[in-house]
XYZ file of C-alpha atoms in Angstrom:
753
model
C 24.445 14.845 -34.756
C 24.344 17.723 -32.357
C 21.470 17.475 -30.092
C 19.590 20.320 -27.970
C 19.103 19.793 -24.342
C 15.582 17.807 -23.963
C 13.443 19.131 -21.259
C 10.612 16.700 -20.270
C 7.391 18.061 -17.602
C 5.420 15.657 -16.097
C 2.496 17.337 -14.845
C 1.029 14.962 -12.095
C -2.785 15.284 -11.639
C -4.383 13.947 -8.614
C -6.816 14.450 -6.062
C -7.982 11.631 -3.419
C -11.585 9.918 -3.371
C -13.410 11.989 -1.267
C -16.424 10.181 -1.297
C -18.167 8.992 1.283
C -18.207 5.040 1.640
C -22.306 5.135 2.729
C -23.784 7.874 0.619
C -21.237 7.712 -2.356
C -21.309 12.003 -2.125
C -18.224 13.582 -2.070
C -17.104 15.262 1.297
C -14.633 17.581 -0.387
C -14.808 19.596 -3.695
C -11.840 19.530 -5.136
C -11.920 17.039 -7.693
C -14.564 19.568 -9.341
C -12.796 22.682 -8.414
C -9.660 21.656 -9.988
C -11.691 20.334 -13.180
C -13.215 23.892 -13.730
C -9.755 25.874 -13.008
C -6.875 23.556 -13.741
C -7.101 20.743 -15.833
C -8.506 21.420 -18.568
C -6.371 24.604 -18.734
C -3.069 22.904 -18.632
C -4.107 20.976 -21.457
C -5.677 23.748 -23.662
C -2.210 25.611 -22.859
C -0.249 22.810 -24.414
C -2.512 22.716 -27.169
C -1.754 26.322 -28.046
C 2.076 25.937 -28.543
C 2.516 23.233 -30.838
C 5.868 22.732 -30.487
C 5.767 21.743 -26.857
C 5.661 17.889 -26.060
C 5.019 16.654 -22.257
C 3.719 14.252 -20.213
C 0.504 14.529 -18.194
C 0.194 11.787 -15.029
C -3.240 11.040 -14.159
C -4.035 8.765 -11.033
C -7.092 6.602 -11.922
C -9.125 7.305 -8.994
C -9.032 10.736 -10.449
C -9.863 10.190 -13.764
C -13.092 7.871 -12.880
C -13.810 11.244 -10.558
C -13.822 13.546 -13.493
C -15.850 10.869 -15.902
C -18.617 10.719 -12.853
C -18.760 14.663 -12.560
C -18.436 15.624 -16.181
C -21.344 12.820 -16.633
C -23.805 14.289 -13.795
C -23.103 11.031 -11.705
C -21.089 12.348 -8.844
C -21.592 14.879 -6.812
C -20.267 16.550 -3.544
C -21.747 18.071 -0.513
C -20.629 21.629 -1.356
C -22.471 21.696 -4.742
C -25.474 19.782 -3.274
C -25.246 22.723 -0.614
C -25.273 25.447 -3.193
C -27.952 24.315 -5.025
C -30.084 23.455 -1.838
C -33.590 25.700 -2.046
C -33.465 26.753 1.784
C -30.467 26.939 3.994
C -30.451 26.126 7.449
C -28.585 28.645 9.977
C -26.157 25.702 10.423
C -25.907 25.481 6.485
C -25.064 29.615 6.514
C -22.371 28.998 8.918
C -20.804 26.455 6.614
C -20.950 28.631 3.764
C -19.276 31.631 5.688
C -16.622 29.089 7.037
C -15.634 27.266 3.944
C -17.014 29.510 0.740
C -14.103 31.692 1.255
C -11.705 28.798 0.604
C -9.880 30.174 -2.452
C -6.574 31.866 -2.893
C -6.685 35.708 -2.239
C -5.086 36.083 -5.941
C -8.463 34.667 -7.336
C -10.605 35.657 -4.880
C -9.538 39.586 -5.531
C -10.210 39.259 -9.279
C -13.836 40.276 -8.146
C -14.938 43.115 -6.496
C -18.368 41.484 -5.887
C -16.597 38.789 -3.838
C -14.212 40.913 -1.768
C -17.280 42.960 -0.777
C -18.677 39.648 0.796
C -15.502 38.673 2.369
C -15.608 42.195 3.802
C -18.842 41.758 5.639
C -18.859 38.193 6.478
C -20.373 38.429 9.944
C -23.403 36.428 10.221
C -25.365 38.826 12.244
C -25.549 41.692 9.463
C -26.258 39.438 6.397
C -29.266 38.540 4.058
C -30.566 35.845 2.300
C -28.897 37.437 -0.722
C -25.806 37.538 0.845
C -25.586 33.610 0.896
C -26.943 33.442 -2.740
C -24.117 35.707 -3.852
C -21.506 33.814 -1.749
C -22.643 30.649 -3.354
C -22.467 32.407 -6.823
C -19.110 33.923 -6.366
C -17.182 31.029 -4.666
C -17.777 28.557 -7.479
C -17.881 31.223 -10.385
C -14.465 32.236 -8.876
C -12.801 29.004 -8.907
C -13.508 28.712 -12.725
C -10.336 29.489 -14.951
C -10.353 32.741 -15.944
C -9.507 32.181 -19.653
C -12.269 30.332 -19.621
C -14.471 32.537 -18.187
C -13.406 35.087 -20.897
C -14.315 32.775 -23.693
C -18.218 32.208 -22.322
C -20.628 34.457 -23.032
C -22.926 33.529 -19.766
C -20.178 33.371 -17.307
C -19.059 36.877 -18.359
C -22.201 37.925 -18.180
C -22.212 36.329 -14.745
C -19.263 38.250 -13.511
C -20.256 41.450 -14.795
C -23.646 40.957 -12.844
C -21.440 41.144 -10.073
C -24.399 40.470 -6.950
C -27.819 39.772 -6.445
C -27.527 36.257 -8.053
C -30.325 34.076 -8.273
C -30.537 30.450 -7.518
C -30.725 29.572 -11.282
C -27.363 31.681 -11.544
C -25.928 29.118 -9.050
C -27.177 26.263 -11.489
C -25.857 27.794 -14.173
C -22.417 28.140 -12.911
C -22.060 24.710 -11.777
C -23.442 23.250 -15.066
C -20.351 25.165 -16.086
C -17.961 23.194 -14.149
C -19.856 19.820 -15.461
C -19.026 20.885 -18.566
C -15.718 21.639 -18.105
C -14.621 18.267 -16.408
C -16.535 16.840 -19.259
C -13.817 18.270 -21.410
C -10.709 16.923 -19.899
C -10.759 13.352 -20.696
C -11.668 13.980 -24.623
C -8.952 16.702 -24.958
C -5.939 14.749 -23.192
C -7.041 11.423 -25.467
C -7.225 14.150 -28.703
C -3.575 15.755 -27.828
C -2.222 12.157 -27.079
C -3.114 10.843 -30.294
C -1.644 13.924 -31.822
C 1.722 12.935 -30.440
C 1.929 16.102 -28.483
C 1.425 14.567 -25.152
C 1.874 11.398 -23.264
C -0.437 9.755 -20.470
C 1.255 7.850 -17.917
C -0.188 6.648 -14.588
C -0.010 5.938 -10.978
C -1.147 3.061 -8.732
C -5.264 3.073 -9.039
C -5.957 4.781 -5.575
C -2.529 6.426 -4.858
C -0.712 4.026 -2.556
C 2.789 4.040 -1.467
C 3.498 0.856 -3.258
C 6.997 0.000 -1.323
C 4.538 0.478 2.114
C 2.424 -2.171 0.715
C 4.754 -4.652 -0.583
C 6.790 -4.547 3.005
C 6.640 -2.116 5.288
C 10.070 -2.782 6.334
C 11.423 -1.363 3.527
C 10.899 2.153 5.244
C 13.990 1.061 7.545
C 16.298 1.085 4.565
C 16.365 4.793 4.329
C 15.641 5.298 8.140
C 16.927 2.224 10.099
C 15.548 3.258 13.442
C 12.160 4.285 12.147
C 9.572 3.124 14.455
C 6.907 0.491 12.520
C 3.504 -0.433 13.223
C 2.919 -3.281 15.915
C 1.054 -5.327 13.019
C 3.039 -5.922 10.127
C 1.661 -5.117 6.599
C 3.380 -6.985 3.638
C 1.111 -7.583 0.811
C 2.879 -6.808 -2.751
C -0.073 -8.637 -4.276
C -2.367 -5.714 -3.143
C 0.756 -3.216 -4.984
C -0.030 -6.088 -7.841
C -3.811 -5.391 -7.882
C -3.157 -1.458 -7.654
C -1.005 -1.330 -10.693
C -3.311 -3.509 -12.527
C -6.582 -1.374 -11.782
C -4.452 1.187 -12.972
C -3.242 0.080 -16.442
C -7.014 -1.225 -17.036
C -8.586 1.877 -16.105
C -6.196 3.798 -18.127
C -7.092 1.753 -21.045
C -10.399 2.446 -20.569
C -10.505 6.252 -20.641
C -7.786 7.135 -22.679
C -7.608 4.433 -25.360
C -4.487 2.674 -24.637
C -2.393 0.979 -22.033
C -0.036 3.560 -19.961
C 4.072 3.058 -21.064
C 5.178 5.415 -18.399
C 4.371 5.180 -14.103
C 4.991 7.745 -11.567
C 4.814 5.812 -8.328
C 2.897 7.697 -5.903
C 4.734 10.360 -4.174
C 7.984 9.018 -6.635
C 8.368 6.259 -4.084
C 9.976 3.137 -5.657
C 12.514 0.569 -4.260
C 14.429 -2.430 -5.768
C 11.434 -4.720 -4.828
C 8.800 -2.754 -6.799
C 10.581 -3.293 -10.214
C 10.297 -7.077 -9.644
C 6.818 -6.538 -9.306
C 6.028 -4.156 -12.279
C 8.075 -6.253 -14.481
C 7.364 -5.786 -18.548
C 4.171 -3.501 -17.707
C 5.781 -0.456 -18.322
C 8.312 1.129 -20.320
C 9.297 3.730 -17.950
C 9.831 4.483 -14.516
C 10.305 7.960 -12.779
C 11.301 9.276 -9.468
C 13.512 11.606 -7.545
C 17.181 13.267 -7.408
C 17.465 12.236 -3.881
C 16.575 8.290 -5.200
C 19.385 8.228 -7.774
C 21.497 9.512 -5.293
C 21.173 7.028 -2.757
C 21.376 4.451 -5.456
C 24.228 5.346 -6.902
C 26.317 6.158 -3.799
C 27.029 9.693 -5.185
C 25.514 12.851 -4.033
C 23.952 15.174 -6.382
C 26.289 18.139 -5.786
C 25.131 22.071 -6.252
C 26.635 25.177 -6.708
C 25.727 28.256 -4.371
C 22.597 29.049 -6.964
C 21.470 25.487 -6.757
C 22.887 24.362 -10.406
C 24.075 20.902 -10.350
C 27.807 20.590 -10.539
C 27.662 17.041 -11.827
C 25.062 17.023 -14.517
C 25.546 14.136 -16.223
C 24.830 12.099 -13.735
C 21.655 13.339 -13.442
C 20.279 14.021 -16.575
C 20.380 10.940 -18.151
C 18.147 7.935 -18.084
C 18.964 4.469 -16.245
C 18.756 1.107 -16.591
C 18.535 -1.534 -13.715
C 20.632 -4.864 -13.753
C 18.695 -7.199 -15.033
C 16.980 -9.922 -12.745
C 14.249 -12.235 -12.345
C 12.367 -12.971 -9.258
C 9.122 -14.736 -8.238
C 7.005 -12.066 -6.569
C 3.285 -12.171 -5.289
C 0.449 -10.865 -6.995
C -3.033 -11.649 -8.412
C -4.101 -12.973 -11.326
C -5.608 -10.802 -13.886
C -9.245 -12.606 -14.007
C -11.899 -10.633 -12.706
C -13.268 -13.940 -11.290
C -10.150 -14.804 -9.453
C -8.563 -11.439 -8.191
C -10.579 -11.570 -5.162
C -9.871 -14.999 -4.144
C -6.756 -14.486 -2.314
C -5.625 -14.160 1.345
C -2.093 -13.509 3.253
C -1.553 -17.036 3.203
C -2.452 -18.174 -0.394
C -1.008 -15.692 -2.852
C -0.473 -17.084 -6.437
C 3.315 -16.964 -7.473
C 3.572 -14.980 -10.676
C 6.947 -14.894 -12.839
C 7.433 -11.192 -13.983
C 9.667 -10.546 -17.042
C 13.291 -8.862 -16.440
C 13.433 -5.742 -15.625
C 16.142 -4.947 -18.108
C 13.906 -2.860 -20.739
C 12.591 -0.546 -17.951
C 13.648 2.908 -18.346
C 14.598 4.977 -15.103
C 14.380 8.871 -14.984
C 14.843 10.921 -11.927
C 13.493 14.741 -11.595
C 15.624 17.746 -10.863
C 14.306 18.563 -7.433
C 15.111 22.093 -7.544
C 13.549 23.113 -10.886
C 10.454 21.272 -10.231
C 9.935 23.046 -6.644
C 11.073 26.131 -8.143
C 8.011 26.166 -10.530
C 6.134 24.832 -7.702
C 6.954 27.516 -5.016
C 9.153 29.520 -6.234
C 8.119 31.269 -9.651
C 4.668 32.473 -8.339
C 6.640 35.492 -6.787
C 8.056 36.796 -10.131
C 6.623 38.351 -12.958
C 5.856 36.099 -16.073
C 8.794 37.279 -17.742
C 11.013 36.900 -15.598
C 10.014 33.322 -14.182
C 10.021 32.046 -17.665
C 13.402 33.819 -18.505
C 14.967 32.524 -15.110
C 14.035 28.741 -15.760
C 15.320 29.388 -19.322
C 18.570 30.817 -18.245
C 19.110 27.654 -15.969
C 18.397 25.202 -18.225
C 20.818 27.063 -20.952
C 23.430 26.782 -17.933
C 22.775 23.016 -17.884
C 23.600 22.406 -21.379
C 26.639 24.385 -21.068
C 27.919 22.699 -18.244
C 26.879 19.034 -19.904
C 29.199 20.622 -22.485
C 28.407 17.290 -24.770
C 25.876 17.973 -27.783
C 27.018 14.248 -29.198
C 24.372 12.816 -26.815
C 21.331 13.535 -25.821
C 20.527 14.298 -22.040
C 17.298 14.850 -20.567
C 16.172 17.469 -17.747
C 13.041 16.123 -16.066
C 10.921 18.552 -14.325
C 7.976 16.606 -12.534
C 5.481 18.143 -10.031
C 1.879 18.822 -8.620
C 0.317 20.187 -12.324
C -2.850 21.505 -10.242
C -2.274 23.789 -7.000
C 0.555 25.914 -7.735
C -1.203 28.049 -10.437
C -3.837 29.822 -7.873
C -0.656 31.313 -6.702
C 0.654 32.738 -9.936
C -0.785 35.776 -11.658
C -3.965 34.967 -13.655
C -4.027 31.206 -13.106
C -0.552 30.705 -14.193
C -1.654 31.834 -17.853
C 0.776 34.201 -18.519
C 3.794 32.470 -17.007
C 2.948 29.605 -19.026
C 2.463 31.468 -22.150
C 6.021 33.185 -21.811
C 7.768 29.833 -21.161
C 6.328 27.923 -23.825
C 6.633 30.679 -26.394
C 10.116 30.657 -25.332
C 10.995 26.961 -25.541
C 9.290 26.752 -28.706
C 11.622 29.474 -30.297
C 14.837 28.085 -28.616
C 16.786 25.818 -30.804
C 18.824 24.881 -27.892
C 16.024 23.454 -25.979
C 13.344 20.868 -26.800
C 10.469 19.760 -24.921
C 9.611 16.042 -25.409
C 7.330 13.581 -23.686
C 8.827 10.552 -21.286
C 8.258 7.910 -24.582
C 9.584 9.687 -27.586
C 13.006 11.071 -25.699
C 13.369 7.228 -24.249
C 12.866 5.669 -27.927
C 15.611 7.649 -29.364
C 17.892 7.649 -26.585
C 18.380 4.078 -24.790
C 19.938 4.210 -21.143
C 23.856 4.362 -21.232
C 24.342 4.238 -17.352
C 22.944 1.313 -15.249
C 21.823 0.826 -11.604
C 22.582 -2.009 -9.605
C 19.705 -1.680 -7.086
C 17.315 1.124 -7.001
C 17.010 2.953 -3.425
C 13.816 2.751 -1.426
C 12.631 5.668 -0.689
C 10.581 8.816 -2.064
C 10.576 12.383 -3.615
C 9.943 13.991 0.078
C 13.553 13.490 1.795
C 14.252 10.276 0.148
C 12.333 8.167 2.649
C 8.795 7.233 3.637
C 8.628 9.156 6.889
C 5.750 11.076 5.544
C 3.346 8.176 5.383
C 4.586 5.901 8.643
C 6.877 5.937 11.724
C 4.581 8.802 13.980
C 1.897 7.017 16.568
C -1.435 8.449 14.431
C 0.156 7.039 11.128
C 1.319 3.629 12.599
C -2.444 3.212 14.227
C -3.689 3.605 10.868
C -1.155 1.426 9.413
C -2.428 -1.438 12.365
C -5.919 -0.738 11.936
C -5.928 -1.681 8.065
C -4.018 -4.357 8.350
C -6.267 -5.851 10.769
C -8.859 -5.375 8.883
C -7.523 -6.954 6.136
C -6.735 -9.652 7.966
C -10.373 -10.317 8.895
C -11.505 -10.018 5.076
C -9.245 -12.406 3.941
C -10.340 -14.899 6.971
C -13.909 -14.418 5.897
C -13.322 -14.855 2.373
C -11.609 -18.061 3.391
C -14.133 -19.410 4.987
C -17.044 -18.153 2.770
C -15.550 -19.116 -0.512
C -19.032 -19.271 -1.978
C -19.799 -15.839 -1.444
C -21.339 -13.546 -3.998
C -18.496 -12.420 -6.126
C -20.136 -8.539 -6.106
C -19.724 -8.757 -1.929
C -16.391 -9.885 -2.499
C -15.413 -6.980 -4.736
C -16.991 -4.199 -3.111
C -15.405 -5.223 0.614
C -11.816 -5.157 -1.425
C -12.581 -1.596 -3.066
C -13.406 -0.367 0.174
C -9.711 -1.781 1.792
C -8.141 -0.603 -1.632
C -9.273 3.040 -1.101
C -7.970 2.758 2.444
C -4.707 2.060 1.053
C -4.351 5.335 -0.219
C -1.160 7.894 0.757
C -3.353 10.691 1.819
C -4.978 9.140 4.709
C -1.393 8.548 6.089
C -0.080 11.581 4.881
C -2.802 13.563 6.789
C -1.628 11.598 10.182
C 1.876 12.935 10.021
C 1.924 15.964 12.313
C 3.966 17.623 9.715
C 0.820 17.850 7.750
C -1.500 19.628 9.392
C -4.944 20.688 7.714
C -8.238 22.279 9.211
C -10.075 19.176 7.737
C -7.892 16.417 9.359
C -11.091 15.127 11.798
C -12.723 14.586 8.176
C -10.005 12.595 6.713
C -10.124 10.422 9.678
C -13.778 9.764 9.410
C -13.517 9.048 5.743
C -10.608 6.792 6.463
C -12.107 4.726 9.169
C -15.438 4.857 7.441
C -13.746 3.009 4.548
C -12.193 0.002 6.856
C -15.943 0.011 9.165
C -17.582 -0.287 5.613
C -15.474 -3.653 4.978
C -16.987 -5.003 7.901
C -20.323 -4.265 6.854
C -20.279 -5.477 3.831
C -19.129 -8.869 4.914
C -21.863 -8.839 7.657
C -19.115 -8.620 11.234
C -19.433 -6.254 13.636
C -17.341 -3.244 13.136
C -14.799 -3.036 16.256
C -15.012 -0.482 18.830
C -11.125 0.985 17.720
C -12.961 2.109 14.276
C -15.296 4.117 15.971
C -12.620 5.699 18.245
C -10.416 9.359 16.193
C -7.150 8.489 15.113
C -5.748 11.906 16.164
C -7.590 14.630 17.347
C -8.466 17.543 14.875
C -6.246 20.597 14.330
C -7.292 23.932 14.811
C -8.497 25.928 12.553
C -7.514 29.635 11.542
C -9.717 32.531 11.058
C -8.433 35.651 9.846
C -9.578 39.588 9.012
C -8.054 41.536 5.896
C -6.055 44.610 6.549
C -8.641 47.809 6.782
C -6.130 51.062 7.369
C -2.609 51.770 7.568
C -0.952 51.256 11.009
C 0.459 54.357 11.868
C 1.879 53.837 15.065
C 3.969 50.608 16.242
C 6.390 49.203 18.882
C 4.521 49.915 21.813
C 4.312 46.391 23.193
C 1.574 46.716 25.233
C -0.117 43.941 26.753
C -3.233 44.415 24.961
C -3.245 45.710 21.637
C -4.199 49.367 21.159
C -6.057 51.639 18.568
C -2.865 51.628 16.152
C -3.587 47.926 15.374
C -7.414 48.467 14.442
C -6.467 49.135 11.084
C -4.411 45.357 10.512
C -5.587 42.125 9.893
C -5.471 39.254 12.358
C -4.863 35.704 11.711
C -5.619 33.454 14.872
C -7.048 29.916 15.758
C -10.679 29.398 15.450
C -11.964 28.380 19.066
C -15.093 26.753 17.407
C -13.757 24.197 15.349
C -13.067 20.376 16.076
C -11.840 18.980 19.574
C -8.736 21.290 20.300
C -9.470 24.407 21.248
C -7.642 27.873 22.041
C -6.308 26.738 25.300
C -4.459 24.055 23.547
C -2.454 26.496 21.378
C 0.352 28.577 22.328
C 0.378 31.074 19.567
C -2.989 33.432 20.180
C -2.688 36.161 17.053
C -0.836 37.641 14.496
C -1.379 41.019 13.645
C -0.147 42.112 10.322
C -0.225 45.571 8.225
C 2.077 48.304 7.089
C 2.383 52.053 6.653
C 4.261 54.520 4.361
C 7.450 53.176 5.053
C 7.292 49.778 7.121
C 5.828 46.561 7.369
C 4.452 45.636 10.916
C 3.450 42.679 12.980
C 2.408 41.807 16.241
C 2.649 38.292 17.661
C 0.459 37.592 20.825
C 1.019 34.291 22.327
C -0.876 32.083 25.443
C 2.485 31.342 27.224
C 5.859 33.074 28.545
C 8.021 34.079 25.359
C 11.449 33.743 26.995
C 11.668 30.176 26.469
C 10.897 29.606 22.652
C 12.557 30.821 19.744
C 9.871 33.155 17.780
C 10.192 33.720 13.852
C 8.294 35.143 11.134
C 8.834 34.080 7.435
C 7.827 36.035 4.762
C 7.142 34.998 1.221
C 8.214 38.205 -0.954
C 7.989 38.751 -4.542
C 11.825 39.612 -5.579
C 14.673 37.583 -5.385
C 15.609 33.897 -7.161
C 16.633 32.070 -3.607
C 14.035 30.894 -1.396
C 13.732 28.155 1.198
C 10.730 25.645 1.231
C 10.379 25.402 5.172
C 10.700 27.363 8.204
C 13.970 26.399 10.324
C 13.668 23.849 12.491
C 10.662 21.888 10.713
C 10.696 18.997 8.323
C 8.021 19.469 6.130
C 7.483 22.375 3.260
C 5.214 25.220 3.973
C 4.073 25.072 0.322
C 5.915 28.697 0.501
C 9.024 30.093 -1.075
C 10.076 31.935 2.084
C 12.554 34.625 1.434
C 13.029 36.289 4.876
C 13.403 34.853 8.246
C 12.969 37.619 11.045
C 13.667 35.655 14.779
C 13.755 36.492 18.509
C 15.819 33.770 20.056
C 14.996 32.355 23.594
C 15.370 35.123 26.369
C 16.566 37.677 23.883
C 15.262 41.391 23.328
C 15.912 41.790 19.741
C 15.018 40.630 16.154
C 17.521 39.386 13.371
C 16.590 39.549 9.721
C 17.974 36.544 7.831
C 17.953 35.971 4.545
C 17.109 32.660 2.211
C 19.834 31.147 0.136
C 18.287 28.359 -1.144
C 18.842 24.621 -0.024
C 17.293 25.437 3.452
C 20.269 27.886 4.229
C 19.555 31.515 6.053
C 22.304 33.918 6.026
C 22.233 37.124 8.151
C 21.069 40.130 6.466
C 22.658 43.207 6.408
C 20.136 45.397 8.132
C 17.790 44.426 11.004
C 14.143 45.042 12.321
C 13.105 47.176 15.240
C 11.220 44.881 17.870
C 9.963 45.344 21.288
C 9.825 41.910 23.133
C 7.251 41.825 26.511
C 6.385 38.448 28.259
C 4.102 37.500 25.662
C 4.183 40.159 23.092
C 6.370 40.789 20.006
C 5.949 43.736 17.901
C 8.242 43.790 14.764
C 8.562 46.520 12.228
C 10.638 46.329 8.966
C 11.335 48.714 6.230
C 9.541 47.699 3.139
C 12.473 49.448 1.041
C 15.375 46.660 2.888
C 13.106 44.057 1.533
C 12.747 45.314 -1.857
C 8.581 45.546 -1.414
C 6.705 47.836 -3.574
C 2.888 48.843 -3.627
C 1.017 46.163 -5.159
C 3.034 43.331 -4.190
C 1.630 40.226 -2.447
C 3.038 39.104 0.971
C 2.756 35.770 2.821
C 3.395 35.801 6.643
C 3.861 32.838 8.562
C 4.530 32.706 12.577
C 6.410 30.003 13.790
C 7.291 29.035 17.525
C 10.233 26.611 18.137
C 11.892 25.207 21.254
C 15.171 22.818 21.413
C 15.654 22.836 17.736
C 12.101 21.385 16.982
C 8.995 23.443 15.663
C 6.454 23.318 18.057
C 3.715 25.023 16.248
C 2.871 27.838 13.065
C 0.343 30.297 12.714
C -1.607 29.746 10.345
C -1.332 25.819 10.800
C -0.708 25.686 7.392
C 0.283 27.950 4.553
C 0.677 31.420 5.041
C -1.610 34.405 5.322
C -1.263 36.735 2.304
C -1.916 40.345 2.102
C -1.058 43.073 -0.643
C 0.149 46.452 -0.064
C -2.040 48.769 -1.343
C -2.126 52.782 -1.289
C -4.629 53.839 1.268
């Protein structure tokens, strides 16, 4: 039998539980907004192409939120503010600060929304302005395809301005309607056999770190660990038990597959999950470490030993006694650190392991957004055919696993990714050499032929756990979690006859606090303008544990774990920058038409004086892209670089030089001024975080606290209508000190003026 190359897409859907532990109202709207824009859209796209089979992975806490939003039980602060009858001055400032929180690609579809952005000075706007802003923010977050099919939504888009409160209410009613259709459509597609539904632990914790934090030292032996140890495999088991039960409740059947949060695995996890799942997925870095064999790639990023990566594995069978809770509801909370239920788990020999292709997953997540839909789809198909050619074995069925975030990337694509997916799914449907499959259907027909002796501990991010543990703020958060858990366990031991509802509510708050997202945001590599809110929510859940069981809240839970980061504010491009490279201490009139991004002095506890990057001007004229970087310190000791994301070219790097975290960009160009130098050098991304000197240079003027740079548009291959992303970075002694914007990049589009 001649096999095609099998391709398994896994679209991972996750949003943290942002509900305030006191009010139950979500502080952030992202579950609702992604329901309106992405979750239903992704499933509808698959439904339009019956030959396409794939897997959707839903984190159970997100499914719970979607069900609540669709039923009208869950709301969020942004929704409540949108519907408020009378806005205070504080409300209006919140609207101005947050209701442009949308990708420029989506905002710029709507002229009425663009006008609001250009007129966002609160001194000159009316009450109607804020009504229009509330309407456009919520309307623009709806999938454009859903708008095109809905008469009410089409009429609202055509209305353009002078919206009423009834209009805003109608838009939010559509959000609820779209959220309410997400679960039923996925159930329907699963019943049809076109998709598989897999799960993750309930509140998205990093399971190996719950089992034993010391597992972090398997990948990084010298990583700093919290002073208070956390080793509770029973909590990991409970997160999985809840996930399976919730999945069965919402989707009608138990899940067969598990995507552990962030692909985080380890040998200890396998003995814990035993026979609960048929397959488990992680990243190629984990496979390489497990085999002691590198996954090598050529200069184009193609795997040179494809038979190693593109097949499933099993783990050498063994039995192990591990700590785990009993499954009966009445007993699942009656446990503590000193009294665990020993639970003999089945052999792991029937568990199949698959490992994702990191490069292909990242090309969809970060790279193809800068290409046309047709070119991006063809580039991916070309890479898949290259894999099949290199395997050179059609007698066996090999599998390419492409696993990535299923919600956040599409706003960077044309029309929310719709043209790209239609090109891709149609091409795959017509290609006899390639066949898309769910994980389950592939593994039923192609059992593993290879065995891993021991599964390495790590995640998909650099193959380790340092995204969630090891830094001072992260470790402090773990210590507070461990101390709170210990107090809860001791209280439960002393008050064993306490009402079960009280015990259950306290454990619920603790399990929420075990989620990975809190520790992600405590990392200095994952800054957000909402760090302060995340910190308050995390500490709020721990405070609730004490409140529920009637103990005083420790003072240390009332203090922020880490300062908030600086928010940025920006002004879009208004005119061509006609003259350049004067390098004056103060920007002259020639920069009046340029866009500006700068830290927002009014946000959080960190003020302007604490940042080194003051402002970045960005603009263009008929021939050049032009930039001006202003700093608050002498530039000489620092390496100053601009990173550009541009539409053309296949190769990209995912992070700035000297940074350990992805910028969520496909970085194509680096323009750098070395410490003490007066010239700017241009580097082209080669992929695999390699930068190679370009054949052309940039014009630059370097002063004490100012750098001005001009680059020829033709050298960069940039045309009118292209969207560009720019990120400024300051580094010292091979360490990234600061970026502006602090998160992501500033986007702008080249328009003829």
